[in-house]
Short mmCIF file of C-alpha atoms in Angstrom, two decimals:
data_model
loop_
_atom_site.label_atom_id
_atom_site.label_comp_id
_atom_site.label_asym_id
_atom_site.label_seq_id
_atom_site.Cartn_x
_atom_site.Cartn_y
_atom_site.Cartn_z
CA MET H 488 242.10 44.62 134.72
CA LYS H 489 243.36 48.55 134.67
CA LYS H 490 246.20 48.78 132.65
CA ALA H 491 248.81 51.81 133.39
CA LYS H 492 251.46 53.05 130.65
CA LEU H 493 255.29 52.37 131.89
CA GLY H 494 257.19 53.63 128.98
CA PHE H 495 256.23 52.18 125.78
CA GLY H 496 254.98 48.98 127.96
CA VAL H 497 252.35 47.59 129.91
CA LEU H 498 252.96 46.73 133.55
CA SER H 499 250.43 44.46 135.15
CA LEU H 500 250.42 42.96 139.13
CA VAL H 501 249.50 39.59 140.13
CA ALA H 502 249.43 38.41 143.42
CA VAL H 503 249.29 34.77 144.61
CA VAL H 504 248.94 33.51 148.10
CA LEU H 505 250.65 29.74 148.60
CA MET H 506 249.76 28.38 152.26
CA GLY H 507 251.29 25.35 154.32
CA ILE H 508 251.23 24.32 157.85
CA VAL H 509 254.51 22.80 159.31
CA LEU H 510 254.38 21.14 162.73
CA SER H 511 257.58 21.09 164.74
CA GLY H 512 259.74 17.99 164.60
CA CYS H 513 262.28 19.28 167.37
CA ASP H 514 261.95 16.75 170.99
CA ALA H 515 261.07 19.92 172.72
CA ILE H 516 257.56 20.82 172.59
CA GLY H 517 257.16 23.45 169.21
CA PRO H 518 254.42 26.10 167.91
CA SER H 519 252.40 25.59 164.96
CA ASP H 520 254.33 27.44 162.25
CA THR H 521 251.48 28.88 159.38
CA THR H 522 253.96 29.62 156.38
CA THR H 523 252.47 32.15 153.62
CA THR H 524 254.46 32.74 150.58
CA THR H 525 253.43 35.92 148.27
CA GLN H 526 254.55 35.93 144.93
CA ALA H 527 254.61 39.52 142.93
CA VAL H 528 254.73 39.12 139.35
CA ALA H 529 255.23 42.38 137.06
CA THR H 530 254.81 41.81 133.26
CA THR H 531 256.11 44.57 131.04
CA THR H 532 255.06 44.34 127.19
CA THR H 533 256.98 46.33 124.52
CA ALA H 534 254.88 47.04 121.37
CA ALA H 535 256.33 45.79 117.96
CA GLY H 536 257.97 48.45 115.95
CA THR H 537 259.17 50.31 118.66
CA THR H 538 262.90 51.91 118.42
CA THR H 539 265.49 52.52 121.34
CA THR H 540 268.64 53.76 121.62
CA ALA H 541 271.80 52.89 123.40
CA ALA H 542 275.20 53.78 123.22
CA GLY H 543 274.79 55.06 119.75
CA THR H 544 272.92 52.28 118.52
CA THR H 545 269.43 52.37 117.19
CA THR H 546 267.67 49.62 117.67
CA THR H 547 263.70 48.83 116.25
CA THR H 548 261.97 45.22 117.71
CA ALA H 549 260.19 43.47 114.72
CA ALA H 550 257.61 41.67 117.31
CA ALA H 551 256.33 42.26 120.49
CA THR H 552 258.63 41.25 123.32
CA THR H 553 257.87 40.43 126.81
CA THR H 554 259.92 40.86 129.84
CA THR H 555 258.60 39.28 133.42
CA THR H 556 260.05 39.18 136.89
CA THR H 557 258.99 37.89 139.99
CA THR H 558 259.52 38.81 143.48
CA THR H 559 258.89 36.39 146.32
CA THR H 560 258.32 37.30 150.29
CA THR H 561 257.43 34.60 152.75
CA THR H 562 256.16 35.39 156.40
CA THR H 563 255.62 32.90 158.64
CA VAL H 564 252.99 33.25 161.63
CA LEU H 565 253.54 30.87 165.06
CA SER H 566 250.42 29.55 166.95
CA TYR H 567 250.38 27.99 170.41
CA SER H 568 248.70 25.98 172.34
CA PHE H 569 248.03 25.80 176.17
CA LEU H 570 246.14 23.91 178.70
CA TYR H 571 245.35 25.42 182.33
CA VAL H 572 244.59 23.13 185.38
CA SER H 573 243.00 24.89 188.27
CA ASN H 574 244.18 22.84 191.64
CA HIS H 575 241.60 22.92 194.55
CA VAL H 576 243.74 22.79 197.59
CA ASP H 577 241.58 22.53 200.52
CA SER H 578 244.02 24.63 202.90
CA GLY H 579 246.64 26.74 201.92
CA PRO H 580 246.71 28.23 198.66
CA GLY H 581 245.73 26.76 195.69
CA PHE H 582 247.48 27.49 192.39
CA ILE H 583 247.00 26.93 188.32
CA SER H 584 249.16 24.19 186.79
CA ALA H 585 250.14 25.17 182.95
CA PHE H 586 251.01 23.37 179.77
CA ARG H 587 252.75 23.14 176.36
CA ILE H 588 250.42 21.04 174.41
CA ASP H 589 252.39 19.37 171.23
CA PRO H 590 250.51 20.26 168.15
CA GLY H 591 251.03 16.79 166.79
CA GLU H 592 250.97 14.22 169.57
CA GLY H 593 249.03 16.10 172.32
CA THR H 594 251.31 15.47 174.85
CA LEU H 595 251.65 18.04 177.25
CA GLU H 596 254.97 19.93 178.84
CA SER H 597 254.81 21.83 181.92
CA ILE H 598 255.70 25.21 182.16
CA GLY H 599 255.27 25.87 185.54
CA THR H 600 252.60 26.66 188.39
CA PHE H 601 251.08 29.97 189.05
CA GLU H 602 249.83 30.66 193.01
CA SER H 603 246.45 31.45 193.49
CA ALA H 604 243.94 30.67 195.97
CA ALA H 605 242.26 27.76 197.75
CA TRP H 606 239.43 25.96 196.30
CA LEU H 607 239.56 26.70 192.75
CA ARG H 608 236.90 25.72 190.78
CA GLU H 609 236.20 26.77 187.15
CA ILE H 610 239.36 28.24 184.78
CA LYS H 611 238.45 30.30 181.46
CA ALA H 612 240.49 32.28 179.13
CA ASP H 613 238.77 35.17 177.15
CA PRO H 614 238.06 34.11 173.36
CA ALA H 615 241.36 36.01 171.91
CA GLY H 616 243.88 33.97 174.60
CA LYS H 617 245.07 37.56 176.46
CA PHE H 618 243.31 36.49 180.14
CA LEU H 619 242.72 33.82 182.49
CA TYR H 620 240.01 34.06 184.69
CA ALA H 621 239.76 31.45 187.98
CA LEU H 622 236.94 31.00 190.53
CA SER H 623 237.66 30.74 194.19
CA THR H 624 234.77 29.20 195.91
CA ASP H 625 235.94 29.87 199.25
CA TYR H 626 237.08 33.59 198.93
CA ASN H 627 234.52 34.40 196.73
CA ASN H 628 236.65 35.92 193.78
CA ILE H 629 237.68 35.67 190.44
CA PHE H 630 241.22 35.63 189.90
CA ALA H 631 242.52 37.47 186.79
CA TYR H 632 245.89 36.58 184.85
CA ARG H 633 247.28 37.77 182.29
CA ILE H 634 248.94 35.28 179.60
CA ASP H 635 252.23 35.89 177.97
CA SER H 636 252.10 35.30 173.90
CA GLY H 637 255.06 33.38 174.07
CA THR H 638 255.77 31.48 177.29
CA GLY H 639 252.08 31.03 178.09
CA THR H 640 253.31 32.04 181.94
CA LEU H 641 250.91 34.39 183.55
CA GLU H 642 250.75 37.50 185.41
CA SER H 643 248.46 38.44 188.24
CA ILE H 644 246.21 41.59 187.88
CA GLY H 645 243.93 41.58 190.58
CA SER H 646 240.88 39.53 192.24
CA PHE H 647 237.11 40.74 191.67
CA ASP H 648 233.88 39.82 194.06
CA THR H 649 231.36 37.61 192.91
CA GLY H 650 228.35 35.94 194.71
CA THR H 651 228.49 33.68 197.50
CA ALA H 652 230.15 30.56 196.41
CA PRO H 653 231.09 30.75 192.92
CA TRP H 654 231.80 27.40 190.91
CA CYS H 655 231.36 27.55 187.42
CA MET H 656 231.58 30.49 184.81
CA ALA H 657 231.10 31.51 181.05
CA ILE H 658 232.41 33.97 179.03
CA GLU H 659 230.38 35.02 175.86
CA PRO H 660 232.01 34.96 172.24
CA SER H 661 232.55 38.70 171.68
CA GLY H 662 235.01 38.42 174.86
CA GLN H 663 233.19 41.59 176.37
CA PHE H 664 231.41 39.24 179.19
CA LEU H 665 231.54 37.26 181.92
CA TYR H 666 229.48 35.63 184.06
CA ALA H 667 229.94 33.63 187.23
CA ALA H 668 227.57 31.15 188.64
CA ASN H 669 227.39 31.43 192.56
CA ARG H 670 225.55 28.00 194.10
CA VAL H 671 224.68 29.60 197.63
CA SER H 672 223.30 32.87 196.85
CA ASN H 673 221.61 31.30 194.33
CA ASN H 674 222.79 33.88 191.04
CA VAL H 675 224.64 35.09 188.67
CA SER H 676 227.21 37.55 188.53
CA GLY H 677 227.81 39.62 185.30
CA TYR H 678 231.03 41.99 184.37
CA LYS H 679 232.63 43.85 181.65
CA ILE H 680 235.92 42.61 180.79
CA GLU H 681 237.99 45.43 180.05
CA SER H 682 240.76 46.23 177.74
CA ASP H 683 243.37 45.45 180.70
CA GLY H 684 241.49 42.45 181.48
CA THR H 685 240.05 43.67 184.87
CA LEU H 686 236.61 43.35 185.78
CA THR H 687 233.56 46.01 186.24
CA THR H 688 230.47 44.81 187.91
CA VAL H 689 227.31 45.05 185.46
CA GLY H 690 225.30 43.11 188.02
CA SER H 691 223.44 40.17 189.48
CA PHE H 692 220.91 38.23 188.26
CA ASP H 693 218.31 35.71 190.37
CA ALA H 694 219.08 32.18 189.26
CA GLY H 695 217.56 28.74 190.52
CA THR H 696 218.52 26.91 193.59
CA TYR H 697 222.19 25.82 193.72
CA THR H 698 223.52 27.18 190.74
CA PHE H 699 226.46 25.22 189.22
CA GLY H 700 226.77 25.62 185.59
CA VAL H 701 226.62 28.44 182.97
CA THR H 702 227.25 28.73 179.18
CA ALA H 703 226.37 31.34 176.82
CA ASP H 704 224.87 30.41 173.27
CA PRO H 705 227.64 30.80 170.11
CA ALA H 706 226.19 33.97 169.03
CA GLY H 707 226.91 35.72 172.46
CA LYS H 708 223.12 36.35 172.81
CA PHE H 709 221.64 33.98 175.42
CA LEU H 710 222.63 32.73 178.72
CA TYR H 711 221.91 29.72 180.17
CA ALA H 712 222.34 28.80 183.82
CA ALA H 713 221.91 24.79 185.28
CA ASN H 714 220.17 24.82 188.57
CA THR H 715 221.16 21.34 190.99
CA ASN H 716 218.47 21.52 193.10
CA SER H 717 215.99 22.81 191.77
CA ASP H 718 216.64 20.74 188.62
CA ASN H 719 216.11 23.04 185.75
CA ILE H 720 217.90 25.34 183.24
CA PHE H 721 217.33 29.39 183.87
CA ALA H 722 217.72 30.91 180.47
CA TYR H 723 218.67 34.97 179.94
CA ASN H 724 218.49 37.39 177.00
CA ILE H 725 222.04 39.10 177.06
CA ASP H 726 222.02 42.87 176.39
CA SER H 727 225.06 43.22 173.84
CA SER H 728 225.58 46.72 174.96
CA THR H 729 225.73 46.28 178.68
CA GLY H 730 225.97 42.78 179.00
CA THR H 731 222.65 42.51 181.42
CA LEU H 732 220.66 39.62 181.98
CA GLU H 733 216.74 39.65 181.44
CA SER H 734 214.74 36.17 182.34
CA ILE H 735 213.32 34.25 179.70
CA GLY H 736 211.80 31.31 181.17
CA SER H 737 213.24 28.17 183.42
CA PHE H 738 212.94 25.12 181.76
CA GLU H 739 213.23 21.34 183.70
CA THR H 740 216.03 18.85 183.15
CA GLY H 741 216.97 15.21 184.70
CA THR H 742 217.95 15.78 188.10
CA GLY H 743 220.58 17.58 189.50
CA PRO H 744 222.16 19.10 186.37
CA TRP H 745 225.57 20.47 186.80
CA ALA H 746 226.67 21.35 183.89
CA VAL H 747 225.14 22.55 181.09
CA LEU H 748 226.37 23.24 177.31
CA VAL H 749 225.26 24.81 173.79
CA GLU H 750 226.98 22.90 170.81
CA PRO H 751 228.79 24.83 168.08
CA SER H 752 225.86 25.43 165.61
CA GLY H 753 223.97 26.89 168.37
CA LYS H 754 220.96 24.62 167.42
CA TYR H 755 221.08 22.51 170.59
CA LEU H 756 221.48 22.32 174.60
CA TYR H 757 222.88 19.53 176.96
CA THR H 758 223.07 19.65 180.66
CA ALA H 759 225.25 16.74 182.79
CA ASN H 760 222.40 15.39 185.42
CA TYR H 761 224.61 14.58 188.09
CA SER H 762 222.24 12.68 190.18
CA SER H 763 219.87 11.16 187.19
CA ASN H 764 222.93 9.97 185.34
CA ASN H 765 222.18 10.93 182.04
CA VAL H 766 222.28 13.92 180.10
CA SER H 767 219.14 16.01 178.62
CA ALA H 768 219.17 17.47 175.22
CA PHE H 769 217.17 20.92 174.24
CA ALA H 770 216.78 22.05 171.33
CA VAL H 771 217.36 26.09 171.41
CA GLU H 772 214.98 28.29 169.13
CA ALA H 773 214.94 31.52 167.85
CA ASP H 774 214.14 33.65 170.77
CA GLY H 775 216.65 31.53 172.83
CA THR H 776 213.50 29.37 174.79
CA LEU H 777 214.21 25.76 175.21
CA THR H 778 212.02 22.71 173.33
CA THR H 779 212.80 19.32 175.34
CA ILE H 780 214.56 16.56 172.88
CA GLY H 781 215.01 14.29 175.13
CA SER H 782 217.27 12.20 177.34
CA ALA H 783 220.58 9.63 177.15
CA GLU H 784 222.06 7.34 179.79
CA THR H 785 225.69 8.00 180.65
CA GLY H 786 226.34 4.49 181.37
CA ALA H 787 227.93 5.83 184.33
CA PRO H 788 227.25 7.48 187.50
CA SER H 789 227.73 11.00 188.36
CA PRO H 790 228.34 12.82 185.09
CA VAL H 791 230.09 16.53 186.05
CA ALA H 792 231.09 18.40 183.27
CA LEU H 793 230.59 18.50 179.07
CA ALA H 794 233.15 19.24 176.46
CA THR H 795 232.23 19.13 172.78
CA ASP H 796 234.61 18.85 169.35
CA PRO H 797 234.62 22.11 167.21
CA LEU H 798 232.36 21.12 164.83
CA GLY H 799 229.58 19.55 167.55
CA HIS H 800 230.04 16.35 165.88
CA PHE H 801 230.62 14.58 169.50
CA LEU H 802 229.62 15.35 172.69
CA TYR H 803 231.70 13.75 175.73
CA THR H 804 230.72 13.81 179.72
CA ALA H 805 233.26 13.44 182.72
CA ASN H 806 231.40 11.16 184.95
CA ASN H 807 232.78 11.24 188.66
CA GLY H 808 232.78 7.09 188.43
CA SER H 809 236.30 7.69 186.64
CA SER H 810 235.05 7.64 182.88
CA VAL H 811 234.60 9.63 179.72
CA THR H 812 231.14 8.87 178.05
CA VAL H 813 231.14 9.52 174.31
CA PHE H 814 228.00 10.86 172.00
CA ARG H 815 227.25 11.30 168.38
CA ILE H 816 225.02 14.07 168.30
CA GLU H 817 222.18 13.51 165.45
CA SER H 818 220.56 15.39 163.35
CA GLY H 819 218.07 16.58 165.06
CA GLY H 820 219.82 16.91 168.11
CA ASN H 821 219.29 13.62 169.71
CA LEU H 822 222.69 11.10 171.34
CA THR H 823 223.67 8.41 170.09
CA SER H 824 226.13 6.80 172.83
CA LEU H 825 229.92 5.41 171.62
CA GLY H 826 231.22 3.99 174.77
CA LEU H 827 233.15 4.77 178.20
CA PHE H 828 236.29 5.10 178.36
CA THR H 829 238.57 5.28 181.44
CA THR H 830 239.85 8.02 183.00
CA GLY H 831 242.10 9.21 185.97
CA ILE H 832 240.22 8.95 189.48
CA LEU H 833 237.18 11.37 190.30
CA PRO H 834 237.52 13.49 186.97
CA TYR H 835 236.24 16.86 187.31
CA GLY H 836 236.85 19.16 184.19
CA ILE H 837 236.92 17.96 180.49
CA VAL H 838 238.08 20.05 177.48
CA THR H 839 238.79 19.68 173.83
CA ASP H 840 241.63 21.61 172.25
CA PRO H 841 241.34 24.05 169.43
CA SER H 842 242.13 21.70 167.03
CA GLY H 843 239.68 19.32 167.94
CA GLN H 844 242.38 16.50 167.67
CA PHE H 845 242.54 16.20 171.48
CA LEU H 846 240.72 15.65 174.48
CA TYR H 847 241.51 16.77 178.29
CA THR H 848 240.02 15.25 181.50
CA ALA H 849 241.03 16.87 185.04
CA ASN H 850 241.31 13.96 187.84
CA ARG H 851 241.17 15.18 191.06
CA ASN H 852 241.78 11.99 192.94
CA SER H 853 245.00 11.01 190.48
CA HIS H 854 246.22 14.38 190.83
CA ASN H 855 246.94 14.23 187.19
CA VAL H 856 245.67 15.16 183.26
CA TRP H 857 244.88 12.55 181.44
CA ALA H 858 245.09 12.89 177.56
CA PHE H 859 243.24 11.45 174.99
CA ARG H 860 243.63 11.43 170.93
CA ILE H 861 239.91 11.94 169.11
CA GLU H 862 239.37 9.46 166.57
CA ALA H 863 237.79 10.29 163.19
CA ASP H 864 234.52 8.46 164.66
CA GLY H 865 234.42 10.68 167.81
CA THR H 866 236.11 7.43 170.13
CA LEU H 867 239.26 7.87 172.17
CA THR H 868 242.56 7.13 172.62
CA ASN H 869 244.92 7.55 175.93
CA ILE H 870 247.76 8.75 174.93
CA GLY H 871 249.26 9.68 178.59
CA SER H 872 248.62 10.88 181.79
CA PHE H 873 250.67 13.77 183.10
CA GLU H 874 250.98 14.98 186.61
CA THR H 875 249.76 18.78 187.51
CA GLY H 876 250.13 18.58 191.79
CA LEU H 877 247.18 18.03 194.31
CA GLU H 878 243.55 17.65 193.33
CA PRO H 879 242.98 19.21 189.80
CA MET H 880 239.60 20.50 188.99
CA TYR H 881 238.91 22.48 186.14
CA LEU H 882 240.89 22.65 182.75
CA THR H 883 241.09 25.21 179.62
CA THR H 884 242.81 25.07 176.41
CA VAL H 885 244.12 28.73 174.45
CA LYS H 886 245.34 28.92 171.05
CA ILE H 887 247.77 32.18 171.02
CA ILE H 888 248.60 33.47 167.35
CA GLN H 889 251.73 35.51 166.39
#
C-alpha cells in the first residue's frame, strides 16, 4: 500500500463493499432491490514525540496515537422482471399481453395489453431488455417496440419486412443481430439491430423446407435453423461484423423438428420433433457442426417448444398434448426424463424467468399462462394460471436493472 504524508501523520484508505438482496414484501408486486454499502475508512497516525500547540498550550505526545474516521454510503439498485405474451387472433388486430413477475412468488400482475397485428407468432427481447420484437406470419413483418424500463409498457417503433410466413426468431447474445425463420419462403432473414431498436436488413439465407425454429449459440458464433418438412437442421457461421450467414452443413433430426435450442454451455443442441414425439440431441463441435448423441421420448404428443434453466441442468418441452416434459441434461448431453407435468390446453410457448426459479407456458386454447416453480431437482410445482386474452402463442421474459 502506498503511504501519503498528512501533516505529521499517515493517511490510508480502505474500501469495504457489502452486498445484500431484498425482495419486496408489499402486496403489490415490486422490484428486487440490490443494496450496495460502501465504507470508506480513513486512518491518521501521529508519531511519538510529536509537539502540537493550541491556544498558547504546548502538548508533547509521548506515545503514537491513531484516529479513525468511517464514512458509509449506501446505493440501492432496482431490478424488475417482466413477461410478454403474443396473442394470435385469427381475425382483427392481435396484441401483446404484458405482466410483472413477482420476484419471490413467480405470480404475474398484468400491466396492460398492446395492439399489434393478427397471427402473431414468436416474441423476443434483446439481451439488454431495451426492445421487444414480435413476428406476424400474416403480415410477413417484425413489429418492434421500446420497453419502458420502469413500467414495462411498450411503445411501437415500427415494422420491418421478413420472408414469407415467419414463425420463430433468434437474437444472438451480443444483441447486434436478429434472425427470423420463414416457413413458406424456406429461408432465414437477417437484420442488424440499430441503437434505436429499428432493424436494417443484412440479407436472406437459404434453409431447408418449412423452416420453423431458429437459435444462436451462447457465444454468438453459430446459427441453427430447424426445417420441419426436410427433417434437418441447417447450420451457419455468423459473421460478427456484418451479421451475414455462411452455411456449414445440414444434419438429420427426428421427424418434423419445430424448435431448436443450444443449452447455456454451448456444448449441446436439442430439437423438439413434432411428428416423432421426441427430442434429438447433438454435440456442438468447435467449428459449429453437429454430432448426433441420440434421442429421448417426450412421453406426450407433439412437442413444439423448448426451454432450459439458466445453468443448463434441465431441458423442458412444451407438448401440444397439454403437458411439459422435464429432462435432466446428463454429462455428455444425453437426456433422462423426469416426468410429465400438466399445463393448460395446447401450449405453444415455454420460457424460464431470468432468475431460473420459475417456468411459464402459453396455452393457446385455454387462453392463459400457467406458472410453475422449478424445484431443486428440476421438477415443476404449479403456482397458478393467469388470463391473457385470446390465443396466447409464445412468450418471453425480460430483466431490467435500473
